[in-house]
Amino acid sequence: MTSLSSSADLALTPTLGGDLLEQALLQARADGDMEGAAVLDTWLELRNLLRSKRPEQALTALEGWLTDLELPEGAPPPAAVPQYLPHTAAGVQAVLRDPQLPAHLRALGTLKRWQTPAEAEAALTGALAHPLTRAEALNLLGVLAAETGDAGRAAQAFAQALAADPGHYRALTNRAGLAAERGDDASAEADLRRALELNPDHHAAHQNLAVVLRRQGKRGEAVRALRRAQRLDYRQSGKRSSDQARRELAGLPRIPRAAWLALGLLLFFGWLWFSGGVQPA
């Protein structure tokens, strides 16, 4: 199995991040430390955006925070950005002020342009080393490896992504996909249920859970998971108006939303029940 870059082996300390940062945010609010609370809240917002595969929105949020940040005139950028998860407001601020962080976020958003996992890994060198972007970079490398048939490399990447961010629900969903493909539906179900604990509205986890439950003979639960996925698909379709607006501005004919929805649901049900496949997140 091909190993990932050396940056994937950096000694991070997940026990100092994650829930402890959420606790630190609550404590800062309780202490009336509004400046510290704002920094911690920004980190958690960016982390959630990356977990939900929205690096472009994370970049916008970061740029807004940097614009509003009040620093002494002429304050230099941090001399060195630590490669471990920060656990204080001061540490978070230093990491978020990394002048290279915007480039790392852009790299996450443009990964689809790369053709091979090796090329993608080279493009994500910086993102792999940064504590904010590391987990998502590893998750993306895992997806690319899985799509090229390198299940071992994909499993390694997903495990490292979860070590960097145990709450990365898409990495859990993707690891479940590997388990399902090798026939380990029980492990896949466990990961999918954990992903749904972290994000009950994660559509792909509900959809894939329906597949693995059906294959285990749990048809009642599978139907419930499928219906939940269907409801989420309907709800989220209401948030996709931007694509329709672009079609209209381009002078393309407008197809009624109901027709798109009906066709999508028909294809979705057909794929789910007849192919039994799972989808990456």
XYZ file of C-alpha atoms in Angstrom:
281
model
C 0.000 0.000 0.000
C 1.364 3.415 -0.926
C 1.809 5.702 2.063
C 0.575 9.249 2.124
C 2.951 12.184 2.333
C 5.046 12.709 5.429
C 2.712 15.503 6.493
C 0.114 12.823 7.139
C 2.300 11.465 9.929
C 2.615 14.728 11.838
C 1.953 14.364 15.536
C -1.364 16.107 16.007
C -3.210 16.111 19.292
C -6.928 15.541 18.639
C -7.649 15.341 22.380
C -6.830 19.050 22.613
C -9.246 20.051 19.864
C -12.776 19.139 18.967
C -15.055 19.146 21.997
C -12.507 20.969 24.153
C -12.687 23.929 21.799
C -16.458 23.927 22.118
C -16.041 23.879 25.899
C -13.534 26.704 25.663
C -16.073 28.722 23.668
C -18.740 28.208 26.335
C -16.260 29.185 29.050
C -15.194 32.321 27.177
C -18.830 33.374 26.869
C -19.440 32.678 30.548
C -16.363 34.761 31.461
C -17.463 37.627 29.262
C -14.420 37.207 27.006
C -16.139 38.300 23.804
C -12.902 38.591 21.841
C -11.831 35.064 22.701
C -15.339 33.762 22.062
C -15.380 35.358 18.597
C -12.084 33.689 17.670
C -13.215 30.268 18.886
C -16.602 30.628 17.227
C -14.900 31.444 13.915
C -12.752 28.305 14.131
C -15.782 26.106 14.811
C -17.697 27.741 11.958
C -14.845 27.126 9.525
C -14.438 23.545 10.716
C -18.146 22.860 10.202
C -18.035 24.347 6.714
C -15.130 22.092 5.792
C -16.880 19.055 7.258
C -19.830 19.824 4.984
C -17.601 20.178 1.882
C -17.853 23.955 1.564
C -14.284 25.288 1.373
C -15.344 28.286 -0.724
C -17.758 29.434 1.989
C -15.063 28.783 4.591
C -12.714 31.072 2.670
C -15.373 33.793 2.558
C -15.958 33.469 6.304
C -12.228 33.568 7.006
C -11.752 36.678 4.889
C -14.636 38.363 6.718
C -13.115 37.504 10.085
C -9.695 38.786 9.031
C -11.265 42.046 7.831
C -13.004 42.556 11.174
C -9.999 41.494 13.255
C -8.641 44.408 15.256
C -4.874 44.097 15.584
C -2.280 46.652 16.638
C -1.081 48.686 13.672
C 1.736 46.917 11.876
C 1.198 43.646 13.731
C 3.202 40.965 11.880
C 1.707 37.585 10.924
C 2.530 34.667 13.235
C 6.138 33.602 12.871
C 5.282 29.912 12.790
C 1.935 28.170 12.601
C 1.776 25.072 14.800
C 0.905 21.826 13.052
C -1.233 20.597 15.929
C -4.782 21.442 16.901
C -4.916 24.650 18.957
C -6.755 24.555 22.275
C -6.824 28.211 23.313
C -8.206 31.354 21.732
C -4.679 32.705 21.279
C -3.586 29.512 19.545
C -6.640 29.554 17.298
C -5.991 33.154 16.312
C -2.395 32.365 15.382
C -3.504 29.455 13.200
C -6.255 31.430 11.480
C -3.869 34.306 10.744
C -1.584 32.009 8.784
C -1.107 33.928 5.497
C -1.099 30.602 3.618
C -4.479 29.446 4.943
C -6.558 31.071 2.141
C -4.437 29.203 -0.418
C -5.018 25.930 1.434
C -8.772 26.502 1.350
C -8.664 27.276 -2.371
C -6.715 24.063 -2.963
C -9.504 22.076 -1.310
C -12.057 23.687 -3.600
C -10.130 23.053 -6.838
C -9.095 19.460 -6.196
C -11.541 18.174 -8.810
C -9.216 19.463 -11.517
C -6.563 16.877 -10.657
C -6.546 13.533 -12.360
C -4.666 11.221 -9.961
C -4.278 10.854 -6.178
C -0.551 11.557 -6.502
C -1.197 14.873 -8.253
C -3.866 15.748 -5.715
C -1.561 14.967 -2.812
C 1.081 17.278 -4.252
C -1.522 20.032 -4.660
C -2.681 19.576 -1.054
C 0.756 19.586 0.579
C 0.015 22.777 2.491
C -3.542 21.792 3.402
C -2.302 18.447 4.746
C 0.029 20.235 7.138
C -2.444 22.831 8.435
C -4.558 21.882 11.486
C -7.746 23.424 10.082
C -7.643 21.894 6.600
C -5.826 18.635 7.294
C -8.857 16.418 7.940
C -10.730 17.534 4.834
C -7.614 17.210 2.671
C -7.143 13.630 3.858
C -10.825 12.855 3.285
C -10.602 14.121 -0.293
C -7.476 12.046 -0.925
C -9.330 9.027 0.443
C -12.217 9.568 -1.971
C -9.835 9.836 -4.926
C -7.991 6.691 -3.849
C -11.266 4.788 -3.499
C -12.406 5.922 -6.938
C -9.172 4.605 -8.469
C -9.574 1.234 -6.722
C -6.884 1.670 -4.049
C -8.976 0.645 -1.046
C -5.962 0.319 1.254
C -4.792 3.859 0.586
C -8.346 5.144 0.953
C -8.796 3.415 4.313
C -5.531 4.909 5.545
C -6.579 8.406 4.466
C -10.019 8.170 6.112
C -8.491 6.869 9.351
C -6.016 9.758 9.394
C -8.787 12.251 8.640
C -10.736 10.977 11.639
C -7.634 11.115 13.818
C -7.259 14.778 12.869
C -10.989 15.507 13.321
C -13.076 12.779 15.013
C -16.221 14.740 14.175
C -15.663 14.647 10.400
C -18.902 12.883 9.531
C -18.193 12.675 5.803
C -14.971 10.761 6.487
C -17.024 8.343 8.596
C -19.545 7.980 5.776
C -16.768 7.331 3.284
C -15.088 4.767 5.543
C -18.465 3.064 5.821
C -18.555 2.882 2.032
C -15.283 0.951 2.010
C -16.629 -1.455 4.618
C -19.806 -1.990 2.623
C -17.849 -2.679 -0.555
C -15.873 -5.451 1.157
C -19.104 -6.918 2.578
C -18.687 -5.744 6.187
C -22.132 -4.246 6.535
C -22.063 -4.285 10.344
C -19.002 -2.005 10.435
C -20.518 0.175 7.734
C -23.722 0.507 9.746
C -21.786 1.495 12.890
C -19.889 4.240 11.061
C -23.029 5.531 9.362
C -24.936 5.701 12.619
C -22.055 7.597 14.210
C -22.021 9.996 11.238
C -25.739 10.612 11.751
C -25.187 11.291 15.441
C -22.795 14.027 14.371
C -25.060 15.342 11.621
C -28.634 14.000 11.546
C -29.232 15.779 8.231
C -26.361 14.145 6.330
C -28.206 12.901 3.263
C -25.530 10.484 2.014
C -25.355 8.716 5.378
C -29.130 8.090 5.402
C -29.016 6.933 1.786
C -26.114 4.542 2.352
C -27.564 3.331 5.636
C -30.674 2.238 3.743
C -28.452 0.117 1.488
C -26.528 -1.669 4.242
C -29.643 -2.217 6.356
C -31.466 -3.776 3.421
C -28.529 -6.085 2.737
C -28.648 -7.225 6.369
C -32.339 -8.010 6.094
C -33.415 -5.061 8.244
C -36.009 -3.954 5.761
C -38.175 -1.910 8.140
C -35.217 0.166 9.254
C -34.016 0.420 5.670
C -37.349 1.871 4.563
C -37.226 4.429 7.374
C -33.702 5.452 6.413
C -34.751 5.718 2.774
C -37.737 7.888 3.645
C -35.526 10.136 5.733
C -33.137 10.492 2.789
C -36.103 11.285 0.551
C -37.361 14.013 2.898
C -33.893 15.542 3.127
C -33.540 15.464 -0.641
C -36.835 17.299 -1.016
C -35.934 19.851 1.650
C -32.465 20.499 0.267
C -33.763 20.836 -3.270
C -35.397 24.078 -2.134
C -31.940 25.504 -1.467
C -30.683 24.964 -4.994
C -32.341 27.957 -6.613
C -29.007 29.434 -7.693
C -28.585 26.790 -10.404
C -32.037 27.541 -11.741
C -31.273 31.273 -11.753
C -28.092 30.688 -13.731
C -30.009 28.612 -16.295
C -32.547 31.387 -16.763
C -29.891 34.082 -17.063
C -28.162 31.991 -19.693
C -31.370 31.887 -21.704
C -31.831 28.146 -21.258
C -35.360 26.764 -21.087
C -36.712 26.425 -17.587
C -37.822 22.950 -16.638
C -40.400 22.878 -13.825
C -38.942 21.994 -10.449
C -41.550 19.295 -9.923
C -40.402 17.519 -13.071
C -36.775 17.575 -11.959
C -37.761 16.315 -8.520
C -39.906 13.489 -9.864
C -37.176 12.358 -12.242
C -34.549 12.563 -9.504
C -36.594 10.509 -7.079
C -37.337 7.894 -9.746
C -33.654 7.500 -10.561
C -32.741 7.550 -6.891
C -35.127 4.751 -5.904
C -34.162 2.683 -8.911
C -30.459 2.994 -8.198
C -30.814 2.336 -4.475
C -32.907 -0.798 -4.600
C -31.478 -2.433 -7.679
C -27.757 -1.617 -7.529
C -27.250 -1.785 -3.784
C -24.308 0.626 -4.093
C -23.087 3.301 -1.716
C -21.982 6.814 -2.576
C -18.995 8.857 -1.380
C -19.622 11.959 0.699
